[in-house]
């Protein structure tokens, strides 16, 4: 596969591996402000282990999937895109792995379409309902200041849409300079940096319009949450509130001395955790 369609939009997707050990693909969902390319080291490890791996550029990131208006980027729309990908890939469930905003989509997919998720691995970001509660009970609200700034029309485009702007912001969030430049270049190559920034930031701007506010829904899939104590965006309070929203088997893995950018920083460690989780719970 190199593309699929959803709601009349065309999405780019990268496929690794020719088969799967259990017939169930592994789906890798990127976060902000990255693309499918950020998953390459992890994807190759999973494919080498015999899995079929699908890595899409999601709504707003694929040049053919940038609808106008904030409401088009609600989490329910993002989930529908993933369902369309799974339908195009054969119609069955998947082992779902998501980082950052990709983890949010993974949580929502598992809550709204439990039959499509065999296992869930959420990287960096805990259950959205636990995150929302932490916003009012911990320092999470201070860590998430940028989410409010992104709501202001044109601000993100002016700051992040200029050359070097997005890379600078990523470095301040703990990303290495080389990888920050890589991510900015990957977005710029997909129809220009400014349109890509608008598409990516619209995920934040659509949050007030979610049909399922705060996603206060439980997840029954076997779930692994991988969080790092060097994360400058996600508090431990949000992580600790996650178990109440998971009714199936749940495990927390805390990586010491690692930043928010887990797939980039420790891809082999993350791949090992995913393979272990899939083998044990899949």
Short mmCIF file of C-alpha atoms in Angstrom, two decimals:
data_model
loop_
_atom_site.label_atom_id
_atom_site.label_comp_id
_atom_site.label_asym_id
_atom_site.label_seq_id
_atom_site.Cartn_x
_atom_site.Cartn_y
_atom_site.Cartn_z
CA UNK A 1 0.00 0.00 0.00
CA UNK A 2 1.11 3.55 -0.68
CA UNK A 3 -2.22 5.35 -0.24
CA UNK A 4 -5.82 5.01 0.87
CA UNK A 5 -8.92 7.21 0.84
CA UNK A 6 -11.25 8.36 3.59
CA UNK A 7 -14.12 10.84 3.35
CA UNK A 8 -13.02 11.77 -0.16
CA UNK A 9 -9.47 12.54 1.00
CA UNK A 10 -6.28 10.82 -0.14
CA UNK A 11 -3.76 9.73 2.46
CA UNK A 12 -0.15 8.67 1.98
CA UNK A 13 0.90 5.49 3.76
CA UNK A 14 4.18 3.61 4.00
CA UNK A 15 4.11 -0.17 4.29
CA UNK A 16 6.93 -2.30 5.69
CA UNK A 17 7.12 -6.09 5.60
CA UNK A 18 5.40 -8.50 3.25
CA UNK A 19 3.55 -10.61 5.79
CA UNK A 20 2.53 -10.80 9.43
CA UNK A 21 3.29 -13.45 12.02
CA UNK A 22 -0.36 -13.58 13.07
CA UNK A 23 -2.14 -12.02 10.08
CA UNK A 24 -2.74 -8.82 12.04
CA UNK A 25 -0.89 -5.66 10.90
CA UNK A 26 0.88 -3.27 13.21
CA UNK A 27 -0.31 0.32 12.74
CA UNK A 28 2.05 3.16 13.72
CA UNK A 29 0.49 6.61 14.22
CA UNK A 30 2.74 9.67 14.33
CA UNK A 31 2.28 12.75 16.48
CA UNK A 32 2.93 16.50 16.22
CA UNK A 33 4.84 17.83 14.35
CA UNK A 34 6.09 14.69 12.64
CA UNK A 35 5.24 12.39 9.74
CA UNK A 36 5.36 8.68 9.01
CA UNK A 37 9.12 9.07 8.49
CA UNK A 38 9.62 9.47 12.24
CA UNK A 39 8.65 5.81 12.72
CA UNK A 40 11.15 4.34 10.24
CA UNK A 41 13.63 2.75 12.72
CA UNK A 42 10.84 1.20 14.78
CA UNK A 43 8.91 0.11 11.69
CA UNK A 44 11.92 -1.69 10.24
CA UNK A 45 12.51 -3.55 13.50
CA UNK A 46 8.89 -4.70 13.60
CA UNK A 47 8.99 -5.71 9.93
CA UNK A 48 12.22 -7.65 10.48
CA UNK A 49 10.36 -9.58 13.19
CA UNK A 50 7.82 -10.68 10.58
CA UNK A 51 5.05 -8.11 10.97
CA UNK A 52 3.23 -6.17 8.29
CA UNK A 53 3.60 -2.54 9.36
CA UNK A 54 1.43 0.34 8.12
CA UNK A 55 2.46 3.95 8.77
CA UNK A 56 0.15 6.70 7.46
CA UNK A 57 0.65 10.43 7.16
CA UNK A 58 -2.51 11.47 8.93
CA UNK A 59 -5.14 14.14 8.26
CA UNK A 60 -3.55 17.53 7.79
CA UNK A 61 -0.16 15.95 7.14
CA UNK A 62 -0.94 14.19 3.85
CA UNK A 63 -1.18 16.90 1.14
CA UNK A 64 -4.31 15.24 -0.25
CA UNK A 65 -6.03 15.25 3.13
CA UNK A 66 -6.20 18.86 4.31
CA UNK A 67 -9.87 19.85 4.53
CA UNK A 68 -10.73 23.40 5.54
CA UNK A 69 -12.10 24.25 8.97
CA UNK A 70 -11.29 23.13 12.49
CA UNK A 71 -14.22 20.75 12.86
CA UNK A 72 -12.82 18.53 10.11
CA UNK A 73 -9.98 17.63 12.51
CA UNK A 74 -12.05 16.36 15.44
CA UNK A 75 -10.74 13.16 16.98
CA UNK A 76 -13.75 11.29 15.62
CA UNK A 77 -12.69 12.23 12.08
CA UNK A 78 -9.13 11.12 12.78
CA UNK A 79 -10.42 7.78 14.03
CA UNK A 80 -12.57 7.32 10.92
CA UNK A 81 -9.45 7.80 8.82
CA UNK A 82 -7.72 4.96 10.66
CA UNK A 83 -10.77 2.72 10.24
CA UNK A 84 -10.67 3.45 6.49
CA UNK A 85 -6.99 2.46 6.41
CA UNK A 86 -7.72 -0.81 8.22
CA UNK A 87 -10.59 -1.51 5.81
CA UNK A 88 -8.28 -0.93 2.85
CA UNK A 89 -5.66 -3.19 4.45
CA UNK A 90 -8.02 -6.15 4.75
CA UNK A 91 -10.74 -5.17 7.19
CA UNK A 92 -9.45 -6.81 10.33
CA UNK A 93 -8.10 -5.46 13.61
CA UNK A 94 -4.59 -4.16 14.18
CA UNK A 95 -1.96 -3.85 16.84
CA UNK A 96 -2.08 -0.07 17.27
CA UNK A 97 0.92 1.99 18.35
CA UNK A 98 0.65 5.77 18.64
CA UNK A 99 3.05 8.48 19.77
CA UNK A 100 2.00 11.93 21.00
CA UNK A 101 -1.20 12.86 19.09
CA UNK A 102 -1.00 9.45 17.47
CA UNK A 103 -1.50 7.99 20.95
CA UNK A 104 -4.65 10.11 21.35
CA UNK A 105 -5.99 8.67 18.10
CA UNK A 106 -5.08 5.20 19.34
CA UNK A 107 -6.94 5.71 22.62
CA UNK A 108 -9.98 7.02 20.75
CA UNK A 109 -9.93 4.16 18.23
CA UNK A 110 -9.77 1.60 21.03
CA UNK A 111 -12.65 3.30 22.88
CA UNK A 112 -14.94 3.88 19.90
CA UNK A 113 -14.09 0.78 17.83
CA UNK A 114 -12.79 -1.87 20.24
CA UNK A 115 -13.19 -4.59 17.62
CA UNK A 116 -10.48 -2.91 15.48
CA UNK A 117 -7.77 -2.93 18.17
CA UNK A 118 -6.08 -6.18 19.18
CA UNK A 119 -3.51 -4.42 21.35
CA UNK A 120 -2.80 -0.76 22.10
CA UNK A 121 0.59 0.78 22.80
CA UNK A 122 0.33 4.44 23.75
CA UNK A 123 3.66 6.24 23.68
CA UNK A 124 4.16 9.38 25.80
CA UNK A 125 0.49 10.39 26.02
CA UNK A 126 -1.89 8.84 28.60
CA UNK A 127 -5.64 8.38 28.27
CA UNK A 128 -7.21 11.75 27.27
CA UNK A 129 -9.64 11.70 30.21
CA UNK A 130 -6.73 11.30 32.63
CA UNK A 131 -4.92 14.11 30.83
CA UNK A 132 -7.93 16.44 31.14
CA UNK A 133 -8.26 15.73 34.86
CA UNK A 134 -4.57 16.40 35.36
CA UNK A 135 -5.06 19.78 33.69
CA UNK A 136 -7.08 20.94 36.71
CA UNK A 137 -5.34 18.98 39.46
CA UNK A 138 -1.63 19.27 38.67
CA UNK A 139 1.02 21.27 36.85
CA UNK A 140 -0.17 19.77 33.55
CA UNK A 141 -2.00 22.99 32.70
CA UNK A 142 1.30 24.89 32.80
CA UNK A 143 3.04 22.27 30.68
CA UNK A 144 0.27 22.55 28.07
CA UNK A 145 0.39 26.34 27.62
CA UNK A 146 1.10 25.95 23.88
CA UNK A 147 -2.26 24.21 23.35
CA UNK A 148 -3.99 27.47 24.27
CA UNK A 149 -1.64 29.56 22.14
CA UNK A 150 -2.44 27.38 19.12
CA UNK A 151 -6.12 28.36 19.40
CA UNK A 152 -5.30 31.93 18.35
CA UNK A 153 -5.85 32.37 14.58
CA UNK A 154 -2.62 32.69 12.63
CA UNK A 155 -0.24 32.61 15.61
CA UNK A 156 1.09 29.10 15.00
CA UNK A 157 1.42 29.77 11.28
CA UNK A 158 3.48 32.92 11.90
CA UNK A 159 5.76 31.28 14.48
CA UNK A 160 6.06 27.73 13.18
CA UNK A 161 5.42 28.31 9.47
CA UNK A 162 8.57 30.32 8.84
CA UNK A 163 11.83 28.50 7.99
CA UNK A 164 13.40 27.15 11.16
CA UNK A 165 10.41 27.98 13.33
CA UNK A 166 9.07 24.48 13.71
CA UNK A 167 12.52 22.99 14.26
CA UNK A 168 13.25 25.56 16.96
CA UNK A 169 10.03 24.73 18.80
CA UNK A 170 10.77 21.00 18.65
CA UNK A 171 14.28 21.53 20.03
CA UNK A 172 12.86 23.48 22.96
CA UNK A 173 10.64 20.48 23.65
CA UNK A 174 13.67 18.19 23.86
CA UNK A 175 14.06 17.04 20.26
CA UNK A 176 17.61 16.82 18.91
CA UNK A 177 18.59 19.56 16.40
CA UNK A 178 19.17 17.02 13.62
CA UNK A 179 15.81 15.31 14.05
CA UNK A 180 14.01 18.62 14.48
CA UNK A 181 15.35 19.77 11.13
CA UNK A 182 14.41 16.41 9.62
CA UNK A 183 10.81 16.76 10.77
CA UNK A 184 10.50 20.33 9.51
CA UNK A 185 11.94 19.33 6.13
CA UNK A 186 9.57 16.34 5.91
CA UNK A 187 6.56 18.59 6.48
CA UNK A 188 7.83 21.27 4.10
CA UNK A 189 8.17 18.64 1.39
CA UNK A 190 4.46 17.83 1.68
CA UNK A 191 2.99 20.83 -0.07
CA UNK A 192 4.84 23.57 1.81
CA UNK A 193 5.57 24.22 5.47
CA UNK A 194 2.83 26.75 6.23
CA UNK A 195 -0.09 24.61 4.90
CA UNK A 196 1.34 21.62 6.77
CA UNK A 197 1.53 23.63 9.99
CA UNK A 198 -2.11 24.68 9.61
CA UNK A 199 -3.17 21.09 9.05
CA UNK A 200 -1.18 19.84 12.05
CA UNK A 201 -2.26 22.61 14.43
CA UNK A 202 -5.92 22.12 13.46
CA UNK A 203 -5.84 18.97 15.60
CA UNK A 204 -5.47 21.26 18.63
CA UNK A 205 -8.00 23.76 17.32
CA UNK A 206 -10.62 21.03 16.89
CA UNK A 207 -10.47 19.90 20.53
CA UNK A 208 -13.42 22.08 21.68
CA UNK A 209 -15.58 20.41 19.01
CA UNK A 210 -14.99 16.78 19.93
CA UNK A 211 -18.26 14.89 20.07
CA UNK A 212 -16.87 12.83 22.96
CA UNK A 213 -15.57 15.63 25.17
CA UNK A 214 -12.42 14.54 26.95
CA UNK A 215 -12.98 11.01 25.60
CA UNK A 216 -14.40 9.85 28.93
CA UNK A 217 -14.73 6.30 27.63
CA UNK A 218 -12.95 3.18 28.84
CA UNK A 219 -10.63 1.01 26.78
CA UNK A 220 -10.83 -2.78 26.93
CA UNK A 221 -7.88 -3.67 24.68
CA UNK A 222 -4.68 -4.93 26.31
CA UNK A 223 -2.82 -1.67 26.80
CA UNK A 224 0.81 -0.70 27.26
CA UNK A 225 1.61 2.92 28.15
CA UNK A 226 5.23 3.92 27.56
CA UNK A 227 6.15 7.20 29.24
CA UNK A 228 9.51 8.85 29.86
CA UNK A 229 10.49 10.85 32.92
CA UNK A 230 12.25 13.44 30.75
CA UNK A 231 9.00 14.43 29.02
CA UNK A 232 8.49 18.20 29.23
CA UNK A 233 4.89 18.05 27.94
CA UNK A 234 3.21 15.25 29.92
CA UNK A 235 3.08 15.13 33.72
CA UNK A 236 3.26 12.01 35.86
CA UNK A 237 -0.16 12.94 37.29
CA UNK A 238 -1.76 12.38 33.90
CA UNK A 239 0.01 9.03 33.61
CA UNK A 240 -1.06 7.91 37.08
CA UNK A 241 -4.71 8.67 36.29
CA UNK A 242 -4.78 6.38 33.26
CA UNK A 243 -5.47 2.94 34.82
CA UNK A 244 -9.04 3.87 35.82
CA UNK A 245 -9.86 4.24 32.11
CA UNK A 246 -8.54 0.81 31.06
CA UNK A 247 -10.67 -2.23 31.82
CA UNK A 248 -8.40 -4.73 30.05
CA UNK A 249 -4.86 -5.80 30.94
CA UNK A 250 -2.72 -2.72 31.55
CA UNK A 251 1.00 -2.10 31.98
CA UNK A 252 3.03 1.08 32.47
CA UNK A 253 6.65 1.23 31.34
CA UNK A 254 8.62 4.28 32.50
CA UNK A 255 11.82 5.06 30.58
CA UNK A 256 14.39 6.89 32.69
CA UNK A 257 16.37 9.77 31.24
CA UNK A 258 14.47 9.81 27.93
CA UNK A 259 12.72 12.84 26.45
CA UNK A 260 9.23 13.09 24.95
CA UNK A 261 10.59 11.87 21.60
CA UNK A 262 10.72 8.18 22.51
CA UNK A 263 10.52 6.67 18.97
CA UNK A 264 13.46 8.83 17.89
CA UNK A 265 15.55 8.55 21.02
CA UNK A 266 15.23 4.86 21.88
CA UNK A 267 13.68 3.14 18.83
CA UNK A 268 15.11 -0.29 19.61
CA UNK A 269 13.87 -0.20 23.20
CA UNK A 270 10.42 0.85 22.04
CA UNK A 271 10.34 -1.82 19.33
CA UNK A 272 11.28 -4.45 21.92
CA UNK A 273 8.41 -3.30 24.16
CA UNK A 274 5.91 -3.40 21.29
CA UNK A 275 7.04 -6.86 20.18
CA UNK A 276 6.82 -8.13 23.76
CA UNK A 277 3.35 -6.63 24.23
CA UNK A 278 2.07 -8.02 20.93
CA UNK A 279 3.47 -11.48 21.66
CA UNK A 280 2.09 -11.57 25.19
CA UNK A 281 -1.32 -10.01 24.64
CA UNK A 282 -1.98 -10.31 20.92
#
